[in-house]
Protein backbone atom coordinates (compact mmCIF):
# COMPACT_ATOMS: atom_id res chain seq x y z
CA UNK A 1 0.00 0.00 0.00
CA UNK A 2 1.23 3.52 -0.79
CA UNK A 3 1.63 5.91 2.10
CA UNK A 4 -0.72 8.82 1.53
CA UNK A 5 -0.62 10.44 4.90
CA UNK A 6 2.35 11.51 7.04
CA UNK A 7 1.46 11.85 10.69
CA UNK A 8 3.46 13.12 13.67
CA UNK A 9 2.67 12.25 17.28
CA UNK A 10 1.69 14.92 19.82
CA UNK A 11 5.18 14.63 21.33
CA UNK A 12 6.70 15.61 18.00
CA UNK A 13 4.77 18.89 17.93
CA UNK A 14 7.27 21.80 17.69
CA UNK A 15 8.10 23.49 21.01
CA UNK A 16 9.04 26.85 19.51
CA UNK A 17 7.81 29.30 16.92
CA UNK A 18 10.36 30.45 14.35
CA UNK A 19 11.12 34.17 13.92
CA UNK A 20 12.52 34.50 10.40
CA UNK A 21 13.76 38.08 10.89
CA UNK A 22 16.65 36.58 12.91
CA UNK A 23 17.79 34.83 9.72
CA UNK A 24 17.27 37.76 7.30
CA UNK A 25 20.20 39.90 6.11
CA UNK A 26 17.95 42.84 5.19
CA UNK A 27 15.69 43.37 8.16
CA UNK A 28 12.24 44.89 7.53
CA UNK A 29 12.09 48.69 7.82
CA UNK A 30 10.52 50.03 11.03
CA UNK A 31 6.85 51.03 11.31
CA UNK A 32 6.43 54.83 11.42
CA UNK A 33 4.18 57.10 13.44
CA UNK A 34 1.78 58.62 10.86
CA UNK A 35 2.07 62.11 12.42
CA UNK A 36 5.79 62.46 13.13
CA UNK A 37 6.99 59.92 10.53
CA UNK A 38 9.46 58.70 13.18
CA UNK A 39 9.88 54.98 13.95
CA UNK A 40 7.38 53.98 16.61
CA UNK A 41 8.43 52.16 19.73
CA UNK A 42 6.63 49.11 21.07
CA UNK A 43 4.83 51.29 23.67
CA UNK A 44 2.73 52.87 20.89
CA UNK A 45 1.01 49.50 20.47
CA UNK A 46 0.23 49.07 24.18
CA UNK A 47 -3.39 50.32 24.00
CA UNK A 48 -4.18 47.62 21.44
CA UNK A 49 -2.13 44.55 22.31
CA UNK A 50 -0.89 42.77 25.45
CA UNK A 51 2.82 43.36 26.21
CA UNK A 52 3.92 39.80 25.50
CA UNK A 53 2.58 39.99 21.93
CA UNK A 54 4.23 43.38 21.44
CA UNK A 55 7.52 41.84 22.56
CA UNK A 56 7.04 39.04 20.04
CA UNK A 57 6.28 41.65 17.36
CA UNK A 58 9.75 43.18 17.73
CA UNK A 59 11.81 40.29 19.06
CA UNK A 60 15.17 39.43 17.53
CA UNK A 61 15.21 35.97 19.13
CA UNK A 62 15.14 33.26 16.50
CA UNK A 63 13.09 30.75 18.50
CA UNK A 64 10.24 31.70 20.83
CA UNK A 65 8.96 29.06 23.22
CA UNK A 66 5.33 27.97 22.82
CA UNK A 67 3.64 27.98 26.27
CA UNK A 68 2.49 24.56 27.53
CA UNK A 69 -1.13 25.71 27.78
CA UNK A 70 -1.06 26.69 24.11
CA UNK A 71 0.53 23.41 22.99
CA UNK A 72 -2.05 21.60 25.08
CA UNK A 73 -4.90 23.22 23.19
CA UNK A 74 -3.11 22.87 19.82
CA UNK A 75 -3.14 19.12 20.54
CA UNK A 76 -6.91 19.04 19.83
CA UNK A 77 -5.93 18.88 16.15
CA UNK A 78 -2.13 19.27 15.89
CA UNK A 79 0.16 18.04 14.48
CA UNK A 80 -1.97 18.35 11.35
CA UNK A 81 -1.64 15.73 8.60
CA UNK A 82 0.50 16.04 5.49
CA UNK A 83 -0.75 14.17 2.43
CA UNK A 84 0.74 13.01 -0.82
CA UNK A 85 -1.82 13.97 -3.50
CA UNK A 86 -1.57 10.83 -5.63
CA UNK A 87 -5.04 11.32 -7.09
CA UNK A 88 -4.36 14.91 -8.11
CA UNK A 89 -1.07 13.84 -9.71
CA UNK A 90 -3.00 11.21 -11.69
CA UNK A 91 -5.70 13.69 -12.72
CA UNK A 92 -3.02 16.08 -14.00
CA UNK A 93 -0.97 13.27 -15.56
CA UNK A 94 2.14 14.95 -14.19
CA UNK A 95 5.55 13.55 -13.24
CA UNK A 96 5.57 16.10 -10.38
CA UNK A 97 5.09 14.82 -6.84
CA UNK A 98 2.48 16.87 -5.03
CA UNK A 99 2.10 17.09 -1.25
CA UNK A 100 -0.22 19.19 0.85
CA UNK A 101 -0.38 20.15 4.50
CA UNK A 102 -3.99 20.17 5.67
CA UNK A 103 -4.98 22.86 8.18
CA UNK A 104 -8.73 22.34 7.73
CA UNK A 105 -8.70 19.81 10.61
CA UNK A 106 -8.76 22.58 13.23
CA UNK A 107 -12.07 23.26 15.05
CA UNK A 108 -12.62 26.45 13.03
CA UNK A 109 -11.63 24.76 9.76
CA UNK A 110 -8.48 26.70 8.90
CA UNK A 111 -4.97 27.65 10.06
CA UNK A 112 -6.30 30.67 11.98
CA UNK A 113 -6.55 29.00 15.44
CA UNK A 114 -2.73 28.57 15.39
CA UNK A 115 -2.50 32.27 16.26
CA UNK A 116 -5.94 32.83 17.83
CA UNK A 117 -5.05 30.53 20.72
CA UNK A 118 -1.76 32.16 21.73
CA UNK A 119 -3.26 35.64 21.24
CA UNK A 120 -6.18 34.84 23.55
CA UNK A 121 -3.76 33.17 25.98
CA UNK A 122 -1.47 36.22 26.33
CA UNK A 123 -4.47 38.55 26.65
CA UNK A 124 -5.82 36.33 29.44
CA UNK A 125 -2.42 36.40 31.20
CA UNK A 126 -2.63 40.20 31.25
CA UNK A 127 -6.21 40.37 32.55
CA UNK A 128 -7.93 41.55 29.36
CA UNK A 129 -11.75 41.26 29.49
CA UNK A 130 -12.76 41.70 25.85
CA UNK A 131 -11.11 41.32 22.44
CA UNK A 132 -12.38 43.01 19.26
CA UNK A 133 -11.46 41.96 15.78
CA UNK A 134 -12.46 42.02 12.12
CA UNK A 135 -13.20 39.05 9.92
CA UNK A 136 -13.45 38.72 6.15
CA UNK A 137 -14.64 35.29 5.17
CA UNK A 138 -15.38 34.47 8.82
CA UNK A 139 -12.43 32.13 9.32
CA UNK A 140 -10.51 34.44 11.61
CA UNK A 141 -13.59 35.52 13.56
CA UNK A 142 -14.55 31.93 14.24
CA UNK A 143 -11.00 30.98 15.24
CA UNK A 144 -10.79 33.87 17.70
CA UNK A 145 -14.29 33.15 19.07
CA UNK A 146 -13.23 29.57 19.77
CA UNK A 147 -10.00 30.69 21.45
CA UNK A 148 -11.65 33.45 23.52
CA UNK A 149 -14.36 31.20 24.90
CA UNK A 150 -11.69 28.73 26.06
CA UNK A 151 -9.94 31.45 28.06
CA UNK A 152 -13.16 33.15 29.26
CA UNK A 153 -12.68 36.39 27.27
CA UNK A 154 -15.56 38.24 25.54
CA UNK A 155 -15.17 38.41 21.76
CA UNK A 156 -16.64 41.10 19.46
CA UNK A 157 -16.31 40.56 15.72
CA UNK A 158 -16.73 43.09 12.87
CA UNK A 159 -17.59 40.93 9.87
CA UNK A 160 -17.22 42.39 6.35
CA UNK A 161 -20.77 42.98 5.07
CA UNK A 162 -20.53 40.85 1.88
CA UNK A 163 -19.48 37.85 3.96
CA UNK A 164 -21.97 38.56 6.75
CA UNK A 165 -24.74 38.42 4.15
CA UNK A 166 -23.41 35.44 2.19
CA UNK A 167 -22.09 33.25 5.03
CA UNK A 168 -24.72 33.08 7.80
CA UNK A 169 -23.34 29.80 9.17
CA UNK A 170 -19.92 31.32 9.82
CA UNK A 171 -21.68 33.91 11.94
CA UNK A 172 -23.59 31.18 13.78
CA UNK A 173 -20.36 29.32 14.46
CA UNK A 174 -19.03 32.44 16.16
CA UNK A 175 -22.31 32.81 18.10
CA UNK A 176 -22.05 29.16 19.17
CA UNK A 177 -18.66 29.95 20.68
CA UNK A 178 -20.23 32.93 22.43
CA UNK A 179 -19.07 35.86 20.28
CA UNK A 180 -21.01 38.99 19.22
CA UNK A 181 -20.88 39.55 15.46
CA UNK A 182 -21.66 42.81 13.60
CA UNK A 183 -22.02 43.49 9.87
CA UNK A 184 -19.29 46.03 8.98
CA UNK A 185 -19.50 48.94 8.24
CA UNK A 186 -21.72 49.52 11.31
CA UNK A 187 -23.15 52.79 12.52
CA UNK A 188 -21.79 52.40 16.04
CA UNK A 189 -18.21 53.46 15.34
CA UNK A 190 -17.01 56.73 13.83
CA UNK A 191 -15.02 54.76 11.28
CA UNK A 192 -18.11 52.83 10.17
CA UNK A 193 -20.30 55.95 10.04
CA UNK A 194 -17.76 57.83 7.91
CA UNK A 195 -17.79 55.00 5.34
CA UNK A 196 -21.61 54.74 5.35
CA UNK A 197 -21.88 58.52 4.84
CA UNK A 198 -19.88 58.16 1.64
CA UNK A 199 -21.52 54.93 0.48
CA UNK A 200 -24.57 53.61 2.33
CA UNK A 201 -24.32 50.39 0.29
CA UNK A 202 -20.63 49.78 0.97
CA UNK A 203 -19.89 46.01 0.72
CA UNK A 204 -17.32 46.58 3.45
CA UNK A 205 -13.70 45.48 3.34
CA UNK A 206 -11.15 44.07 5.73
CA UNK A 207 -9.54 47.51 5.96
CA UNK A 208 -12.82 49.09 7.07
CA UNK A 209 -13.62 46.34 9.58
CA UNK A 210 -10.11 46.68 11.06
CA UNK A 211 -10.71 50.42 11.56
CA UNK A 212 -13.93 49.66 13.45
CA UNK A 213 -12.42 46.98 15.68
CA UNK A 214 -9.38 49.15 16.51
CA UNK A 215 -11.57 52.14 17.36
CA UNK A 216 -13.53 50.02 19.85
CA UNK A 217 -10.39 48.66 21.51
CA UNK A 218 -8.65 52.04 21.65
CA UNK A 219 -11.61 53.59 23.46
CA UNK A 220 -11.92 51.04 26.30
CA UNK A 221 -9.12 50.17 28.71
CA UNK A 222 -10.37 46.59 29.32
CA UNK A 223 -10.64 45.85 25.62
CA UNK A 224 -7.79 44.85 23.32
CA UNK A 225 -7.64 44.14 19.63
CA UNK A 226 -6.44 41.05 17.76
CA UNK A 227 -5.40 40.75 14.13
CA UNK A 228 -5.53 37.45 12.24
CA UNK A 229 -2.75 38.16 9.74
CA UNK A 230 -0.11 40.69 8.57
CA UNK A 231 1.67 41.35 11.90
CA UNK A 232 5.02 39.72 12.70
CA UNK A 233 3.78 37.83 15.77
CA UNK A 234 0.87 36.36 13.79
CA UNK A 235 3.18 35.12 11.04
CA UNK A 236 5.50 33.67 13.68
CA UNK A 237 2.70 31.71 15.39
CA UNK A 238 1.85 30.12 12.06
CA UNK A 239 5.37 28.74 11.59
CA UNK A 240 4.27 25.66 13.51
CA UNK A 241 2.75 24.56 10.16
CA UNK A 242 6.02 24.62 8.24
CA UNK A 243 8.08 23.15 11.06
CA UNK A 244 5.77 20.17 11.15
CA UNK A 245 5.85 20.00 7.36
CA UNK A 246 9.69 19.90 7.32
CA UNK A 247 9.57 16.86 9.62
CA UNK A 248 6.78 15.25 7.62
CA UNK A 249 8.62 15.71 4.32
CA UNK A 250 11.59 13.98 5.97
CA UNK A 251 9.24 11.14 6.96
CA UNK A 252 8.17 10.96 3.32
CA UNK A 253 11.85 10.82 2.32
CA UNK A 254 11.37 13.88 0.14
CA UNK A 255 12.06 17.61 0.05
CA UNK A 256 9.99 20.20 -1.82
CA UNK A 257 11.47 22.12 -4.76
CA UNK A 258 8.49 24.46 -4.59
CA UNK A 259 6.33 25.55 -1.64
CA UNK A 260 3.02 27.28 -2.46
CA UNK A 261 0.38 28.98 -0.31
CA UNK A 262 -2.49 31.40 -0.87
CA UNK A 263 -1.84 34.96 0.21
CA UNK A 264 -4.18 37.34 2.04
CA UNK A 265 -1.97 39.21 4.49
CA UNK A 266 0.69 36.52 4.51
CA UNK A 267 0.16 34.40 7.61
CA UNK A 268 -0.54 30.96 6.16
CA UNK A 269 2.07 31.58 3.45
CA UNK A 270 4.61 32.53 6.12
CA UNK A 271 3.48 29.62 8.24
CA UNK A 272 4.29 26.95 5.72
CA UNK A 273 7.16 28.65 3.86
CA UNK A 274 9.35 30.31 6.53
CA UNK A 275 10.74 27.07 8.00
CA UNK A 276 11.69 26.03 4.43
CA UNK A 277 13.08 29.51 3.68
CA UNK A 278 15.24 29.08 6.76
CA UNK A 279 16.91 26.20 4.93
CA UNK A 280 17.55 28.57 2.00
CA UNK A 281 18.86 31.38 4.21
CA UNK A 282 20.96 29.24 6.53
CA UNK A 283 21.78 26.03 4.71
CA UNK A 284 22.09 27.10 1.08
CA UNK A 285 19.01 25.26 -0.18
CA UNK A 286 17.10 26.64 -3.21
CA UNK A 287 13.45 26.00 -2.44
CA UNK A 288 11.13 28.28 -4.43
CA UNK A 289 8.35 29.77 -2.30
CA UNK A 290 5.37 31.13 -4.24
CA UNK A 291 2.53 33.25 -2.81
CA UNK A 292 -0.76 32.94 -4.73
CA UNK A 293 -3.08 35.95 -4.74
CA UNK A 294 -6.35 36.91 -6.48
CA UNK A 295 -6.20 38.87 -9.74
CA UNK A 296 -8.82 41.16 -8.22
CA UNK A 297 -6.60 42.08 -5.25
CA UNK A 298 -3.02 41.73 -6.55
CA UNK A 299 -0.89 43.69 -4.08
CA UNK A 300 2.20 41.50 -4.48
CA UNK A 301 2.21 41.31 -8.27
CA UNK A 302 0.82 44.77 -9.12
CA UNK A 303 1.04 46.86 -5.96
CA UNK A 304 3.87 49.17 -4.88
CA UNK A 305 6.39 48.80 -2.03
CA UNK A 306 5.92 51.84 0.18
CA UNK A 307 4.66 52.94 3.58
CA UNK A 308 0.91 52.60 3.99
CA UNK A 309 -1.74 52.21 6.65
CA UNK A 310 -2.88 48.72 7.60
CA UNK A 311 -6.52 49.84 7.79
CA UNK A 312 -8.77 51.98 5.60
CA UNK A 313 -9.41 54.94 7.86
CA UNK A 314 -5.73 55.40 8.77
CA UNK A 315 -5.52 54.51 12.47
CA UNK A 316 -2.59 52.06 12.37
CA UNK A 317 1.11 52.90 12.25
CA UNK A 318 2.57 53.23 8.73
CA UNK A 319 3.91 49.88 7.59
CA UNK A 320 6.53 49.32 4.84
CA UNK A 321 4.72 46.90 2.57
CA UNK A 322 3.41 45.96 -0.85
CA UNK A 323 0.07 47.69 -1.12
CA UNK A 324 -2.69 48.69 -3.51
CA UNK A 325 -3.40 51.70 -1.29
CA UNK A 326 -5.42 51.65 1.91
CA UNK A 327 -8.46 53.10 0.10
CA UNK A 328 -8.56 50.18 -2.31
CA UNK A 329 -11.84 48.29 -1.94
CA UNK A 330 -11.49 44.94 -3.71
CA UNK A 331 -14.38 43.56 -5.75
CA UNK A 332 -16.64 41.32 -3.64
CA UNK A 333 -15.09 38.06 -4.83
CA UNK A 334 -15.72 34.89 -2.89
CA UNK A 335 -12.23 34.43 -1.48
CA UNK A 336 -13.02 36.89 1.31
CA UNK A 337 -9.87 36.04 3.24
CA UNK A 338 -7.73 37.39 0.39
CA UNK A 339 -9.51 40.75 0.00
CA UNK A 340 -6.87 42.83 1.78
CA UNK A 341 -5.06 45.81 0.26
CA UNK A 342 -1.63 45.18 1.81
CA UNK A 343 0.85 42.52 2.84
CA UNK A 344 2.80 41.73 5.98
CA UNK A 345 6.03 43.68 6.48
CA UNK A 346 8.32 40.63 6.63
CA UNK A 347 6.83 39.00 3.55
CA UNK A 348 7.04 42.33 1.71
CA UNK A 349 10.77 42.65 2.48
CA UNK A 350 11.36 39.06 1.33
CA UNK A 351 9.56 39.78 -1.96
CA UNK A 352 11.50 43.03 -2.42
CA UNK A 353 14.71 41.05 -1.97
CA UNK A 354 13.46 38.41 -4.44
CA UNK A 355 13.70 35.67 -1.83
CA UNK A 356 10.10 34.66 -2.56
CA UNK A 357 7.83 34.85 -5.62
CA UNK A 358 4.21 35.83 -6.20
CA UNK A 359 1.58 34.96 -8.78
CA UNK A 360 -2.05 35.95 -9.34
CA UNK A 361 -5.07 33.95 -10.52
CA UNK A 362 -8.58 35.03 -11.43
CA UNK A 363 -11.49 33.53 -9.53
CA UNK A 364 -12.77 31.29 -12.34
CA UNK A 365 -9.38 29.63 -12.66
CA UNK A 366 -9.37 29.14 -8.88
CA UNK A 367 -12.80 27.51 -8.68
CA UNK A 368 -11.86 25.26 -11.59
CA UNK A 369 -8.74 24.24 -9.65
CA UNK A 370 -10.71 23.80 -6.43
CA UNK A 371 -13.30 21.53 -8.06
CA UNK A 372 -10.60 19.47 -9.78
CA UNK A 373 -8.86 19.04 -6.42
CA UNK A 374 -12.11 18.11 -4.62
CA UNK A 375 -12.92 15.49 -7.25
CA UNK A 376 -9.44 14.00 -7.06
CA UNK A 377 -8.55 14.19 -3.36
CA UNK A 378 -12.00 14.44 -1.78
CA UNK A 379 -11.42 17.49 0.41
CA UNK A 380 -13.36 20.59 -0.68
CA UNK A 381 -10.94 23.50 -0.41
CA UNK A 382 -11.74 26.97 0.90
CA UNK A 383 -11.89 29.41 -2.04
CA UNK A 384 -8.74 31.03 -0.61
CA UNK A 385 -6.86 27.73 -0.68
CA UNK A 386 -7.88 27.13 -4.30
CA UNK A 387 -5.55 29.98 -5.31
CA UNK A 388 -2.60 27.86 -4.20
CA UNK A 389 -4.04 24.88 -6.06
CA UNK A 390 -4.19 26.98 -9.25
CA UNK A 391 -0.46 27.72 -8.89
CA UNK A 392 0.30 24.06 -8.13
CA UNK A 393 -1.55 22.99 -11.29
CA UNK A 394 0.49 25.44 -13.39
CA UNK A 395 3.73 24.09 -11.91
CA UNK A 396 2.62 20.46 -12.35
CA UNK A 397 1.78 21.11 -16.00
CA UNK A 398 5.12 22.88 -16.51
CA UNK A 399 6.85 19.81 -15.07
CA UNK A 400 4.95 17.61 -17.50
CA UNK A 401 5.98 19.77 -20.47
CA UNK A 402 9.63 19.95 -19.44
CA UNK A 403 9.69 16.32 -18.26
CA UNK A 404 11.39 17.40 -15.03
CA UNK A 405 10.56 15.63 -11.81
CA UNK A 406 9.55 18.28 -9.32
CA UNK A 407 8.33 18.01 -5.76
CA UNK A 408 5.64 20.53 -4.88
CA UNK A 409 4.22 21.18 -1.42
CA UNK A 410 1.25 23.45 -0.78
CA UNK A 411 -0.76 24.63 2.18
CA UNK A 412 -4.38 23.53 2.09
CA UNK A 413 -5.09 26.16 4.68
CA UNK A 414 -8.80 25.49 5.14
CA UNK A 415 -11.84 23.54 3.98
CA UNK A 416 -14.72 25.13 2.08
CA UNK A 417 -17.65 23.67 4.01
CA UNK A 418 -19.03 27.10 4.85
CA UNK A 419 -18.30 28.42 1.36
CA UNK A 420 -20.68 26.21 -0.60
CA UNK A 421 -22.67 29.26 -1.74
CA UNK A 422 -19.62 30.29 -3.73
CA UNK A 423 -19.40 26.83 -5.29
CA UNK A 424 -23.10 27.07 -6.15
CA UNK A 425 -22.51 30.43 -7.84
CA UNK A 426 -19.62 28.92 -9.76
CA UNK A 427 -21.67 25.91 -10.91
CA UNK A 428 -24.50 28.25 -11.96
CA UNK A 429 -22.04 30.27 -14.09
CA UNK A 430 -22.69 33.34 -11.97
CA UNK A 431 -19.02 34.05 -11.37
CA UNK A 432 -17.26 36.24 -13.87
CA UNK A 433 -13.56 36.40 -14.62
CA UNK A 434 -12.43 39.39 -12.61
CA UNK A 435 -9.15 41.22 -12.85
CA UNK A 436 -8.71 44.71 -11.44
CA UNK A 437 -7.86 47.31 -14.12
CA UNK A 438 -4.60 49.24 -14.26
CA UNK A 439 -6.68 52.44 -14.00
CA UNK A 440 -8.29 51.27 -10.74
CA UNK A 441 -4.90 50.52 -9.21
CA UNK A 442 -3.40 53.79 -10.43
CA UNK A 443 -6.40 55.68 -9.07
CA UNK A 444 -6.07 54.10 -5.63
CA UNK A 445 -2.29 54.60 -5.48
CA UNK A 446 -2.57 58.23 -6.62
CA UNK A 447 -4.48 59.01 -3.43
CA UNK A 448 -1.62 57.85 -1.20
CA UNK A 449 0.19 60.61 0.65
CA UNK A 450 2.19 58.21 2.85
CA UNK A 451 6.02 58.15 2.50
CA UNK A 452 7.54 56.42 -0.50
CA UNK A 453 10.54 54.13 -0.04
CA UNK A 454 13.61 54.89 -2.16
C1 LIG B 1 -7.53 34.13 6.44
C2 LIG B 1 -7.35 33.10 5.45
C3 LIG B 1 -6.46 33.26 4.38
C4 LIG B 1 -5.67 34.51 4.13
O1 LIG B 1 -4.94 35.03 5.18
P1 LIG B 1 -3.39 34.83 5.35
O2 LIG B 1 -3.06 35.59 6.55
O3 LIG B 1 -2.72 35.34 4.13
O4 LIG B 1 -3.18 33.38 5.55
C5 LIG B 1 -6.31 32.24 3.49
N1 LIG B 1 -7.00 31.10 3.63
C6 LIG B 1 -7.88 30.90 4.62
C7 LIG B 1 -8.61 29.60 4.68
C8 LIG B 1 -8.07 31.88 5.57
O5 LIG B 1 -8.91 31.67 6.58
mmCIF file of N, CA and C and ligand atoms in Angstrom, residues 109-112 137-140 170 206 228-230 234-235 238 262-270 299 336-339 382-385 411-415 419, ligand 1:
data_model
loop_
_atom_site.group_PDB
_atom_site.id
_atom_site.type_symbol
_atom_site.label_atom_id
_atom_site.label_comp_id
_atom_site.label_asym_id
_atom_site.label_seq_id
_atom_site.Cartn_x
_atom_site.Cartn_y
_atom_site.Cartn_z
ATOM 1 N N UNK A 109 -11.707 25.156 11.168
ATOM 2 C CA UNK A 109 -11.628 24.758 9.763
ATOM 3 C C UNK A 109 -10.525 25.405 8.954
ATOM 4 N N UNK A 110 -9.584 26.073 9.625
ATOM 5 C CA UNK A 110 -8.476 26.702 8.900
ATOM 6 C C UNK A 110 -7.252 26.788 9.808
ATOM 7 N N UNK A 111 -6.198 27.435 9.276
ATOM 8 C CA UNK A 111 -4.966 27.645 10.059
ATOM 9 C C UNK A 111 -5.131 28.701 11.141
ATOM 10 N N UNK A 112 -6.197 29.498 11.111
ATOM 11 C CA UNK A 112 -6.297 30.668 11.979
ATOM 12 C C UNK A 112 -6.186 30.374 13.492
ATOM 13 N N UNK A 137 -13.826 36.451 5.509
ATOM 14 C CA UNK A 137 -14.640 35.287 5.171
ATOM 15 C C UNK A 137 -15.267 34.651 6.410
ATOM 16 N N UNK A 138 -14.831 35.042 7.586
ATOM 17 C CA UNK A 138 -15.385 34.474 8.818
ATOM 18 C C UNK A 138 -14.459 33.465 9.476
ATOM 19 N N UNK A 139 -13.369 33.121 8.781
ATOM 20 C CA UNK A 139 -12.428 32.126 9.315
ATOM 21 C C UNK A 139 -11.724 32.661 10.561
ATOM 22 N N UNK A 140 -11.242 33.888 10.469
ATOM 23 C CA UNK A 140 -10.512 34.443 11.613
ATOM 24 C C UNK A 140 -11.462 34.695 12.788
ATOM 25 N N UNK A 170 -21.156 30.878 9.158
ATOM 26 C CA UNK A 170 -19.916 31.316 9.823
ATOM 27 C C UNK A 170 -20.272 32.177 11.041
ATOM 28 N N UNK A 206 -11.923 44.369 4.527
ATOM 29 C CA UNK A 206 -11.147 44.066 5.734
ATOM 30 C C UNK A 206 -10.595 45.345 6.336
ATOM 31 N N UNK A 228 -5.707 38.846 12.644
ATOM 32 C CA UNK A 228 -5.529 37.451 12.244
ATOM 33 C C UNK A 228 -4.462 37.229 11.205
ATOM 34 N N UNK A 229 -3.768 38.306 10.787
ATOM 35 C CA UNK A 229 -2.753 38.155 9.738
ATOM 36 C C UNK A 229 -1.800 39.339 9.819
ATOM 37 N N UNK A 230 -0.950 39.500 8.826
ATOM 38 C CA UNK A 230 -0.113 40.685 8.572
ATOM 39 C C UNK A 230 1.005 40.927 9.607
ATOM 40 N N UNK A 234 1.862 37.275 14.380
ATOM 41 C CA UNK A 234 0.869 36.359 13.787
ATOM 42 C C UNK A 234 1.573 35.396 12.832
ATOM 43 N N UNK A 235 2.439 35.957 11.988
ATOM 44 C CA UNK A 235 3.180 35.119 11.045
ATOM 45 C C UNK A 235 4.031 34.102 11.802
ATOM 46 N N UNK A 238 2.224 31.079 13.100
ATOM 47 C CA UNK A 238 1.852 30.117 12.060
ATOM 48 C C UNK A 238 3.012 29.222 11.626
ATOM 49 N N UNK A 262 -1.701 30.214 -0.514
ATOM 50 C CA UNK A 262 -2.489 31.401 -0.867
ATOM 51 C C UNK A 262 -2.071 32.569 -0.002
ATOM 52 N N UNK A 263 -2.340 33.785 -0.489
ATOM 53 C CA UNK A 263 -1.842 34.961 0.206
ATOM 54 C C UNK A 263 -2.940 36.000 0.415
ATOM 55 N N UNK A 264 -3.257 36.260 1.687
ATOM 56 C CA UNK A 264 -4.177 37.340 2.035
ATOM 57 C C UNK A 264 -3.361 38.470 2.644
ATOM 58 N N UNK A 265 -2.898 38.275 3.864
ATOM 59 C CA UNK A 265 -1.975 39.209 4.494
ATOM 60 C C UNK A 265 -0.621 38.539 4.704
ATOM 61 N N UNK A 266 -0.583 37.227 4.507
ATOM 62 C CA UNK A 266 0.689 36.520 4.514
ATOM 63 C C UNK A 266 0.878 35.488 5.603
ATOM 64 N N UNK A 267 -0.142 35.247 6.454
ATOM 65 C CA UNK A 267 0.159 34.398 7.610
ATOM 66 C C UNK A 267 0.251 32.913 7.278
ATOM 67 N N UNK A 268 -0.670 32.399 6.436
ATOM 68 C CA UNK A 268 -0.537 30.956 6.157
ATOM 69 C C UNK A 268 0.619 30.700 5.203
ATOM 70 N N UNK A 269 0.894 31.680 4.324
ATOM 71 C CA UNK A 269 2.068 31.577 3.448
ATOM 72 C C UNK A 269 3.347 31.547 4.298
ATOM 73 N N UNK A 270 3.448 32.496 5.225
ATOM 74 C CA UNK A 270 4.610 32.529 6.116
ATOM 75 C C UNK A 270 4.684 31.240 6.912
ATOM 76 N N UNK A 299 -1.875 42.746 -4.644
ATOM 77 C CA UNK A 299 -0.888 43.688 -4.079
ATOM 78 C C UNK A 299 0.544 43.249 -4.309
ATOM 79 N N UNK A 336 -12.998 35.732 0.421
ATOM 80 C CA UNK A 336 -13.024 36.891 1.308
ATOM 81 C C UNK A 336 -11.740 37.075 2.088
ATOM 82 N N UNK A 337 -11.090 35.965 2.442
ATOM 83 C CA UNK A 337 -9.870 36.039 3.239
ATOM 84 C C UNK A 337 -8.697 36.644 2.484
ATOM 85 N N UNK A 338 -8.839 36.835 1.175
ATOM 86 C CA UNK A 338 -7.729 37.391 0.395
ATOM 87 C C UNK A 338 -8.011 38.829 -0.045
ATOM 88 N N UNK A 339 -9.126 39.399 0.431
ATOM 89 C CA UNK A 339 -9.507 40.754 0.000
ATOM 90 C C UNK A 339 -8.874 41.801 0.905
ATOM 91 N N UNK A 382 -11.262 25.597 0.776
ATOM 92 C CA UNK A 382 -11.741 26.965 0.904
ATOM 93 C C UNK A 382 -11.378 27.702 -0.384
ATOM 94 N N UNK A 383 -12.218 28.665 -0.821
ATOM 95 C CA UNK A 383 -11.892 29.413 -2.043
ATOM 96 C C UNK A 383 -10.506 30.065 -1.972
ATOM 97 N N UNK A 384 -10.085 30.458 -0.773
ATOM 98 C CA UNK A 384 -8.740 31.033 -0.613
ATOM 99 C C UNK A 384 -7.682 29.992 -1.001
ATOM 100 N N UNK A 385 -7.859 28.793 -0.452
ATOM 101 C CA UNK A 385 -6.861 27.735 -0.680
ATOM 102 C C UNK A 385 -6.775 27.366 -2.151
ATOM 103 N N UNK A 411 0.013 24.542 0.943
ATOM 104 C CA UNK A 411 -0.759 24.629 2.177
ATOM 105 C C UNK A 411 -2.242 24.630 1.838
ATOM 106 N N UNK A 412 -2.915 23.546 2.210
ATOM 107 C CA UNK A 412 -4.376 23.526 2.087
ATOM 108 C C UNK A 412 -4.874 24.090 3.414
ATOM 109 N N UNK A 413 -4.975 25.445 3.416
ATOM 110 C CA UNK A 413 -5.086 26.159 4.683
ATOM 111 C C UNK A 413 -6.478 26.093 5.298
ATOM 112 N N UNK A 414 -7.468 25.596 4.536
ATOM 113 C CA UNK A 414 -8.796 25.485 5.136
ATOM 114 C C UNK A 414 -9.749 24.729 4.232
ATOM 115 N N UNK A 415 -10.820 24.187 4.815
ATOM 116 C CA UNK A 415 -11.837 23.542 3.982
ATOM 117 C C UNK A 415 -12.902 24.569 3.583
ATOM 118 N N UNK A 419 -18.430 27.583 2.565
ATOM 119 C CA UNK A 419 -18.296 28.420 1.362
ATOM 120 C C UNK A 419 -19.065 27.805 0.197
HETATM 121 C C1 LIG B 1 -7.535 34.133 6.440
HETATM 122 C C2 LIG B 1 -7.354 33.098 5.454
HETATM 123 C C3 LIG B 1 -6.456 33.261 4.379
HETATM 124 C C4 LIG B 1 -5.670 34.510 4.128
HETATM 125 O O1 LIG B 1 -4.941 35.031 5.175
HETATM 126 P P1 LIG B 1 -3.389 34.826 5.348
HETATM 127 O O2 LIG B 1 -3.060 35.594 6.553
HETATM 128 O O3 LIG B 1 -2.718 35.339 4.129
HETATM 129 O O4 LIG B 1 -3.179 33.384 5.553
HETATM 130 C C5 LIG B 1 -6.306 32.235 3.492
HETATM 131 N N1 LIG B 1 -7.003 31.103 3.627
HETATM 132 C C6 LIG B 1 -7.875 30.896 4.618
HETATM 133 C C7 LIG B 1 -8.611 29.602 4.683
HETATM 134 C C8 LIG B 1 -8.072 31.885 5.572
HETATM 135 O O5 LIG B 1 -8.908 31.669 6.583
#
